[in-house]
mmCIF file of C-alpha atoms and ligand atoms in Angstrom:
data_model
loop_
_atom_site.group_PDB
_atom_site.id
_atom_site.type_symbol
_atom_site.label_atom_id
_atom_site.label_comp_id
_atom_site.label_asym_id
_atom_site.label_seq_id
_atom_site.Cartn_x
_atom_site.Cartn_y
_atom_site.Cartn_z
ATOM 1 C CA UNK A 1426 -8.973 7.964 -11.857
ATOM 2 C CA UNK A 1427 -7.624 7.643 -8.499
ATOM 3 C CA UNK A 1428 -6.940 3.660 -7.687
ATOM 4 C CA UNK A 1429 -6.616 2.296 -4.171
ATOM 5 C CA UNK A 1430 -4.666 -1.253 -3.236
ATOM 6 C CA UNK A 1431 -6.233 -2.253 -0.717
ATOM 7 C CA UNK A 1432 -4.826 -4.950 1.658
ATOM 8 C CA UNK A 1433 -5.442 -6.955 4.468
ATOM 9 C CA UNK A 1434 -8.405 -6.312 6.041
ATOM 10 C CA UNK A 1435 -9.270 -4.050 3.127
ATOM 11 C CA UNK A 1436 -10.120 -7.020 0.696
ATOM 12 C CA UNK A 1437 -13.539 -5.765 0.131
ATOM 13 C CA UNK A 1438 -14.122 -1.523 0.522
ATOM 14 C CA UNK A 1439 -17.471 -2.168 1.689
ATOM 15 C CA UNK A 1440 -18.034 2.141 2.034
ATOM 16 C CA UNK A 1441 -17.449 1.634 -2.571
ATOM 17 C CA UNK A 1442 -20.974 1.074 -4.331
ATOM 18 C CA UNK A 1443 -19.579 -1.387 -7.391
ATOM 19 C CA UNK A 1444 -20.644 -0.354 -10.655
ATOM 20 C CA UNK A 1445 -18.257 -2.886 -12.618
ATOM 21 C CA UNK A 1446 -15.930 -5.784 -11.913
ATOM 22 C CA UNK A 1447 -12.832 -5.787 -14.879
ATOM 23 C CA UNK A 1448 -11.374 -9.346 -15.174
ATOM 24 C CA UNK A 1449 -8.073 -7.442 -16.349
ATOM 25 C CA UNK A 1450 -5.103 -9.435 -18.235
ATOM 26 C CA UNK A 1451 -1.591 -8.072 -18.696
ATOM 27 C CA UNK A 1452 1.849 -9.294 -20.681
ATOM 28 C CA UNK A 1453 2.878 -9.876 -17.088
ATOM 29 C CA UNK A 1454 -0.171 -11.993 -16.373
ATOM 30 C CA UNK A 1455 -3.283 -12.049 -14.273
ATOM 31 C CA UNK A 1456 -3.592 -9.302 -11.284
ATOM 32 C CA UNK A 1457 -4.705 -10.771 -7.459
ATOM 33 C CA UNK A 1458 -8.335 -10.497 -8.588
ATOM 34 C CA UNK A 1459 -10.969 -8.141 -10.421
ATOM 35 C CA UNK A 1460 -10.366 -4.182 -10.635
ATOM 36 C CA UNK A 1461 -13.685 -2.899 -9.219
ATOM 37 C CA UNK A 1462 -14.671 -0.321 -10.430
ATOM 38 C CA UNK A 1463 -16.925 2.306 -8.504
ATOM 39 C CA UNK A 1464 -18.042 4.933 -6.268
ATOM 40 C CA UNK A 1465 -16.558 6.039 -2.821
ATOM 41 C CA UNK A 1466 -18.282 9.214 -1.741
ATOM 42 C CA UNK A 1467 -20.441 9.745 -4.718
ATOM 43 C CA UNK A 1468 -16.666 9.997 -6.850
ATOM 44 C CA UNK A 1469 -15.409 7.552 -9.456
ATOM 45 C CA UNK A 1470 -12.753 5.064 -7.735
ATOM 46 C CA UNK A 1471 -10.921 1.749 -9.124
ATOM 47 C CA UNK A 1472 -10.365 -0.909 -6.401
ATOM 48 C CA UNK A 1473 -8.352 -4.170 -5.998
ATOM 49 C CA UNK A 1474 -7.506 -6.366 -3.782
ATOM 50 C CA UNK A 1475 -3.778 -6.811 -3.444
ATOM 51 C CA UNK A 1476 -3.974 -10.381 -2.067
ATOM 52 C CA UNK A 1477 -7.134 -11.477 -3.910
ATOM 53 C CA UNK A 1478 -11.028 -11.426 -3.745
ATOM 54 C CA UNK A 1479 -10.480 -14.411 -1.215
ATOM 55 C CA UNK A 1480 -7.129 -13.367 0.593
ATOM 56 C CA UNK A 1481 -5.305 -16.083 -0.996
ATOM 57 C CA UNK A 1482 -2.233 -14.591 -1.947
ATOM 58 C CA UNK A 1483 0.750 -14.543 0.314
ATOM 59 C CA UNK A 1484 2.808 -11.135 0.164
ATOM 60 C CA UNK A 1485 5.553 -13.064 -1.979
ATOM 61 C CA UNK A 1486 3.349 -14.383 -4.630
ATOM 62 C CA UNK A 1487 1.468 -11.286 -5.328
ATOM 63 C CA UNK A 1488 1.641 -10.673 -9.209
ATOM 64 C CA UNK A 1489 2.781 -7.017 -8.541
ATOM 65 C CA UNK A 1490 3.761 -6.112 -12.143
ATOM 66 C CA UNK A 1491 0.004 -7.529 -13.217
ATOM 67 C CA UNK A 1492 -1.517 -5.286 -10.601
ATOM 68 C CA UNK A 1493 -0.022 -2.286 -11.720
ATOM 69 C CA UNK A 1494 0.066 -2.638 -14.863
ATOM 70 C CA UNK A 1495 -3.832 -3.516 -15.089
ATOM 71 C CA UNK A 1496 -4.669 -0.528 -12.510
ATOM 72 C CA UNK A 1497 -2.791 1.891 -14.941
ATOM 73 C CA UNK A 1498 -4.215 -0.360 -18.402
ATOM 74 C CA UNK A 1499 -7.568 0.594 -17.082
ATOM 75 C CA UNK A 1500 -7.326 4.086 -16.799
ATOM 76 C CA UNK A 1501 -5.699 4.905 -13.142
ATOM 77 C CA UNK A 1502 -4.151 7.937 -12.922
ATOM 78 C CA UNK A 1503 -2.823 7.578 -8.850
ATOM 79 C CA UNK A 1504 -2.840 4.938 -6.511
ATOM 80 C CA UNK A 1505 -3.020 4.979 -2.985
ATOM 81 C CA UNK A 1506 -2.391 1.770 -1.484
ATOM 82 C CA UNK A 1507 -3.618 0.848 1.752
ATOM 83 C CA UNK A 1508 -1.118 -1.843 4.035
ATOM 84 C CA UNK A 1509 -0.975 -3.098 7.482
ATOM 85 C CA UNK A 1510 2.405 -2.704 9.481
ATOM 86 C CA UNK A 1511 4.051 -3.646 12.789
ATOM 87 C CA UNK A 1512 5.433 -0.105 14.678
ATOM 88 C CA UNK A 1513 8.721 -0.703 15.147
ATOM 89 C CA UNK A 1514 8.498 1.960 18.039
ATOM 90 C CA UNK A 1515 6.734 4.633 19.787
ATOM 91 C CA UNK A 1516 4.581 6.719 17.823
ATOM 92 C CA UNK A 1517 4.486 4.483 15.695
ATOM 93 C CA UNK A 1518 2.161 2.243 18.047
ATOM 94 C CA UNK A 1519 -0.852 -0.200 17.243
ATOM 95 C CA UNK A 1520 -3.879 1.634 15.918
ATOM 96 C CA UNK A 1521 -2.052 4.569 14.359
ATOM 97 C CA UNK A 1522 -2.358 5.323 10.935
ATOM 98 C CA UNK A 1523 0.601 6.094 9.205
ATOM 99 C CA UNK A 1524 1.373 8.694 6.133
ATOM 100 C CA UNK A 1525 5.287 7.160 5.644
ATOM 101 C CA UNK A 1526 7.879 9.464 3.155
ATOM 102 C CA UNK A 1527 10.896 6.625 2.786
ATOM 103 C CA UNK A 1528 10.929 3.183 2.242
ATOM 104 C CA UNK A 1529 13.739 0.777 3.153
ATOM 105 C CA UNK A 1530 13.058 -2.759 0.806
ATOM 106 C CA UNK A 1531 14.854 -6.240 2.061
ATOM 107 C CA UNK A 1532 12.767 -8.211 -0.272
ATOM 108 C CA UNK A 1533 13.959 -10.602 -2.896
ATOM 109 C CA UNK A 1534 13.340 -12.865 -5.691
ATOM 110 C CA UNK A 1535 9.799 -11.058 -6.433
ATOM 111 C CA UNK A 1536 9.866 -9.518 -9.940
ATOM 112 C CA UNK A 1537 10.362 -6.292 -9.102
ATOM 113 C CA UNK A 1538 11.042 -3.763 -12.037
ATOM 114 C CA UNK A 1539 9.165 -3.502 -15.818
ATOM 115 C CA UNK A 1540 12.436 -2.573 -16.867
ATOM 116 C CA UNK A 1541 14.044 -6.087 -17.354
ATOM 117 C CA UNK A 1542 15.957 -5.166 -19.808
ATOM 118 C CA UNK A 1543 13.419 -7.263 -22.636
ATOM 119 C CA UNK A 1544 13.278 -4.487 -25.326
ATOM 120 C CA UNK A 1545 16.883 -4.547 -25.119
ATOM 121 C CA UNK A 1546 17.377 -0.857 -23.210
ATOM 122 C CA UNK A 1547 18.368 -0.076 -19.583
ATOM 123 C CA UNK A 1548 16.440 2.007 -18.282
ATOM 124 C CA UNK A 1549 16.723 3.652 -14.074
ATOM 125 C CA UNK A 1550 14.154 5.406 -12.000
ATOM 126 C CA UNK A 1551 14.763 8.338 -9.662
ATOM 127 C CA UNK A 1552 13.652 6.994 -6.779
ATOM 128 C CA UNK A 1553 14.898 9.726 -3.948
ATOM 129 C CA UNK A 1554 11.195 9.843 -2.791
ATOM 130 C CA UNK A 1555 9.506 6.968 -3.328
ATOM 131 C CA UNK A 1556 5.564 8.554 -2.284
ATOM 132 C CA UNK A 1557 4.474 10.860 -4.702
ATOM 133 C CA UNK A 1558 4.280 14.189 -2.521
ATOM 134 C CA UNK A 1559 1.411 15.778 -4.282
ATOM 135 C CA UNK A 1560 -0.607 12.957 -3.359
ATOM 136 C CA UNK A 1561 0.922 12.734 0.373
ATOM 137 C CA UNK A 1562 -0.378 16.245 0.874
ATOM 138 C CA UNK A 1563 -3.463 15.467 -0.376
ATOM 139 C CA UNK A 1564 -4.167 12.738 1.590
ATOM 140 C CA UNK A 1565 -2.581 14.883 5.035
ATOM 141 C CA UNK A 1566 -5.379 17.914 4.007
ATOM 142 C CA UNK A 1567 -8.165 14.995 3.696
ATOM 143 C CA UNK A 1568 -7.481 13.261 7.541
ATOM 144 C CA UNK A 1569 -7.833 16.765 8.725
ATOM 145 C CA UNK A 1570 -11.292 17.036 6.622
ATOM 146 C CA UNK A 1571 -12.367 13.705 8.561
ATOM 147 C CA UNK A 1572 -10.876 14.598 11.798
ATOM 148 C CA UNK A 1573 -8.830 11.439 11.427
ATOM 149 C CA UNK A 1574 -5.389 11.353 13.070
ATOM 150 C CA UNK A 1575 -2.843 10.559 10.694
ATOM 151 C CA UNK A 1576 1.005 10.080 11.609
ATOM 152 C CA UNK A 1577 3.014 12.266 8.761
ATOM 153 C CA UNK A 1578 6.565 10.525 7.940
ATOM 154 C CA UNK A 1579 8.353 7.553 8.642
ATOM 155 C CA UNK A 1580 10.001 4.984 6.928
ATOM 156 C CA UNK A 1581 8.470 1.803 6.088
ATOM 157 C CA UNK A 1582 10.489 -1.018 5.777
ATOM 158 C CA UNK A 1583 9.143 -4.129 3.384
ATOM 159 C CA UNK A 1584 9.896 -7.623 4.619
ATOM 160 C CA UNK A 1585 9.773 -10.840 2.264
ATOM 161 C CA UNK A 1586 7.041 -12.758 4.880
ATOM 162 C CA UNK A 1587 4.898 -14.827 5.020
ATOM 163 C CA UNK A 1588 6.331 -15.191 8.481
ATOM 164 C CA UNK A 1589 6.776 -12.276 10.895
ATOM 165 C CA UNK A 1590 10.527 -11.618 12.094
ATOM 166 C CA UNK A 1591 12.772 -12.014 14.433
ATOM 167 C CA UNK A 1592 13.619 -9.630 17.791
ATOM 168 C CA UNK A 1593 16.994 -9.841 16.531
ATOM 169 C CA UNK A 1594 15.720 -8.892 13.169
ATOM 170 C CA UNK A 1595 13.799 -5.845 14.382
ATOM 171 C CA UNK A 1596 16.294 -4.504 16.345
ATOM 172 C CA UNK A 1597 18.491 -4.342 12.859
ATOM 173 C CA UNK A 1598 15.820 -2.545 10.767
ATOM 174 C CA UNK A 1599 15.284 -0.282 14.110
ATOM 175 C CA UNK A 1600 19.224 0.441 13.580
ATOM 176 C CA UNK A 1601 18.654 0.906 9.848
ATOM 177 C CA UNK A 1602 16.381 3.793 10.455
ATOM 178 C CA UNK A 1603 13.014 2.045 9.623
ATOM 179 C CA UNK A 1604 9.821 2.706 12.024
ATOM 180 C CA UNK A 1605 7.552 0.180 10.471
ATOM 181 C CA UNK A 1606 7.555 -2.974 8.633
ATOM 182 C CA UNK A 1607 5.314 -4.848 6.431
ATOM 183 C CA UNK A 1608 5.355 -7.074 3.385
ATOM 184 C CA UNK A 1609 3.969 -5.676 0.462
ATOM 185 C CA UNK A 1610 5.462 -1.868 -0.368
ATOM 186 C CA UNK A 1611 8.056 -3.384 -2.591
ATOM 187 C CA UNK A 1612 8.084 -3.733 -5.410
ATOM 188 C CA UNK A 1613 4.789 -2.134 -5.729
ATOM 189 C CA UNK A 1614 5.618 1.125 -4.918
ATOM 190 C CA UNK A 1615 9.022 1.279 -7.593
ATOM 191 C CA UNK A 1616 6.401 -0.220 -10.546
ATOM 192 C CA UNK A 1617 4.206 2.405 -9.806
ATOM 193 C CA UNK A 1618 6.919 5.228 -10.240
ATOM 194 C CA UNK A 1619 8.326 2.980 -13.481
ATOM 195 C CA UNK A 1620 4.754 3.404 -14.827
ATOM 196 C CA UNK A 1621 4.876 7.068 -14.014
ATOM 197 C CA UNK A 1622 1.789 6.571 -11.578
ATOM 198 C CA UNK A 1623 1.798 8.765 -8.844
ATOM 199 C CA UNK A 1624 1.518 6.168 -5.226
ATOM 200 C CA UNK A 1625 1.323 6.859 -1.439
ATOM 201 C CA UNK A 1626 0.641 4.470 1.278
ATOM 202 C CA UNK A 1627 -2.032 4.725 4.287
ATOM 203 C CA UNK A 1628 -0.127 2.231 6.768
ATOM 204 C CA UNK A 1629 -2.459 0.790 9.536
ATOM 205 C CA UNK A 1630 0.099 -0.154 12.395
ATOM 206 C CA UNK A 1631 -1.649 -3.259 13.882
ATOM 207 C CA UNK A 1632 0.879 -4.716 16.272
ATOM 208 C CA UNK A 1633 3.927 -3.439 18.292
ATOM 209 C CA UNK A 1634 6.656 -5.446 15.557
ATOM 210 C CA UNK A 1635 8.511 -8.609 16.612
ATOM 211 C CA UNK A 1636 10.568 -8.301 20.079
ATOM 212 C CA UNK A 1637 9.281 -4.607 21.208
ATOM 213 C CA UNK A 1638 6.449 -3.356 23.657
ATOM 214 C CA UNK A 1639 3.485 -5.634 23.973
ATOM 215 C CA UNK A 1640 5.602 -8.575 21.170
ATOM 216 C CA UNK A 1641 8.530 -8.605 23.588
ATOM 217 C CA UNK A 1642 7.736 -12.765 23.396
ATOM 218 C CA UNK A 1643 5.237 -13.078 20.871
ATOM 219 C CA UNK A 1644 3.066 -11.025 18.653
ATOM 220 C CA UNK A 1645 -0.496 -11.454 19.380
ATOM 221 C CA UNK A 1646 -1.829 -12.575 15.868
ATOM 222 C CA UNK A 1647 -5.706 -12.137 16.451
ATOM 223 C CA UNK A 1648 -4.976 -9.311 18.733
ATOM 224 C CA UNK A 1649 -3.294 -8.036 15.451
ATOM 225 C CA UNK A 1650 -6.082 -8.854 12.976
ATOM 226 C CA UNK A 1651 -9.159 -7.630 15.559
ATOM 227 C CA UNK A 1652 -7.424 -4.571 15.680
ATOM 228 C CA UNK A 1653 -6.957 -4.366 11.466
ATOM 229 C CA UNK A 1654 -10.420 -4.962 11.020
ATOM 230 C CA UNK A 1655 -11.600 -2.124 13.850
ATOM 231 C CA UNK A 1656 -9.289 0.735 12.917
ATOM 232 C CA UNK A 1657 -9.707 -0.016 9.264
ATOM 233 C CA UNK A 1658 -12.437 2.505 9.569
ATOM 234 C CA UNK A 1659 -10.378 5.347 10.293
ATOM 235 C CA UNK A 1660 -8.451 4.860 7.086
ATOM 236 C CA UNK A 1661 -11.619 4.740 5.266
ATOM 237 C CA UNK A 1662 -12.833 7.652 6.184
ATOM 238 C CA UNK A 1663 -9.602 9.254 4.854
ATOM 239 C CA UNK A 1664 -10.181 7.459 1.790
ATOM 240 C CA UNK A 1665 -13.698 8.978 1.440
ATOM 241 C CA UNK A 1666 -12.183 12.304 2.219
ATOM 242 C CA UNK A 1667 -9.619 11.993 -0.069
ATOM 243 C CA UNK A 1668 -11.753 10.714 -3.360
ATOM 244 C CA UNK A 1669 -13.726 14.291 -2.755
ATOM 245 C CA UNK A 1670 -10.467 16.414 -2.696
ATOM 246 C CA UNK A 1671 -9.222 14.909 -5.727
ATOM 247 C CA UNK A 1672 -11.962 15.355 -7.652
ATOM 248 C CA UNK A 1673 -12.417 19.144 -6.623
ATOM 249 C CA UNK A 1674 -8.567 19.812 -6.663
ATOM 250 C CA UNK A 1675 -8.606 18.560 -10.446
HETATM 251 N N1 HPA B 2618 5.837 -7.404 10.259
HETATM 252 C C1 HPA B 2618 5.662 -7.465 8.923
HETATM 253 N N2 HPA B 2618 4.499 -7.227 8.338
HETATM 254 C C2 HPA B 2618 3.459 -6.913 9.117
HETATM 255 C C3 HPA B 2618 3.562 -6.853 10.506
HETATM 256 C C4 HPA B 2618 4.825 -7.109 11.116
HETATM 257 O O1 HPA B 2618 4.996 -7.065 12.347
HETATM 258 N N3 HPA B 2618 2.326 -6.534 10.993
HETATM 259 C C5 HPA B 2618 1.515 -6.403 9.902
HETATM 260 N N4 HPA B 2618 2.189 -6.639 8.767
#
């Protein structure tokens, strides 16, 4: 069953008719909130939100390893996780969606790996590509099904937050090769691939990041969050594309 993460702005898939809500529990503990389990165009679909029913979870105190662990306990298969970004630069500007192919992480002290060494093995994950490209392609052919434009490639690079960063802070992740940034791709995207769960990302770029274009001085927060909640719709529509192809591709 395909799963979708859904983040902010995405706390409630309001296009998914609920059949069941799992109160899920894992060795790692309790995910953000229910699984939610239901139908997106007329296909089976697991949902949860990655911050929690009530968005109460800041990006660094999301139980990651609960949330993947309970997606895959309860019978997902894939995961396509939906995230919010700043575009570090042009094309990567607000109101594009984004398909991105590498990650660049400069998070820290989240637990970040299953393999922690506790049944007394070390184990390593190839983790060349980080997006499974099976599912990457599928989600390309199903925002030409909806007509939705969708910006293929580009590295996203995951920030610890809460706060938003620096100019100065930009301008290094600009010279590390990333072209957007957001909080929440690591670790979720390595505990996916430790879990064998195949995991893309749909990244909504909702303001121009920290220092560049319109943020030069500031970034407009409501601008930022109007903007997530408007072009959300877009990415749903992939979404609802996307269920369908899965199901007839399997
Ligand atoms: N930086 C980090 N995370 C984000 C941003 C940003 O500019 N916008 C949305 N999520």
């Amino acid at each position: 069953m395909l799963a979708i993460i859904g983040g902010s702005s995405l706390n409630r898939l309001s296009a998914l008719t609920a059949t069941r809500r799992v109160t899920a529990s894992t060795p790692y503990g309790a995910p953000s909130g229910a699984l939610v389990l239901g139908r997106l165009n007329r296909h089976e679909v697991m949902f949860l939100a990655r911050h929690g029913d009530a968005h109460h979870l800041p990006p660094h105190q999301i139980n990651y390893r609960a949330n993947i662990r309970a997606l895959r306990d309860h019978g997902a298969t894939r995961i396509i996780a939906v995230a919010t970004v700043g575009g570090i630069a042009p094309p990567f500007t607000p109101g594009v969606v984004a398909l991105p192919d590498q990650m660049l992480d400069y998070t820290w002290g989240r637990a970040a790996t299953f393999f922690d060494g506790a049944d007394g093995t070390v184990k390593h994950i190839d983790f060349t590509q980080p997006y499974d490209e099976d599912l990457r392609v599928r989600l390309i052919d199903a925002a030409r099904h909806a007509d939705e434009p969708l910006m293929v490639g580009g590295t996203y690079a995951a920030t610890q937050g809460p706060r938003l960063e620096t100019a100065a802070e930009i301008k290094r992740l600009a010279r590390d090769g990333a072209h957007m940034v957001g909080m929440t791709g690591m670790p979720e995207a390595a505990l996916a691939r430790e879990l064998n769960l195949p995991y893309a990302a749909l990244a909504l770029v909702v303001n121009a990041a920290a220092g560049t274009g319109a943020s030069a001085q500031a970034i407009d927060l409501a601008a930022a969050e109007n903007l997530a909640h408007t072009a959300m719709a877009g990415v749903i529509r992939i979404l609802e594309a996307v269920v369908a192809l899965i199901h007839d591709g399997d």
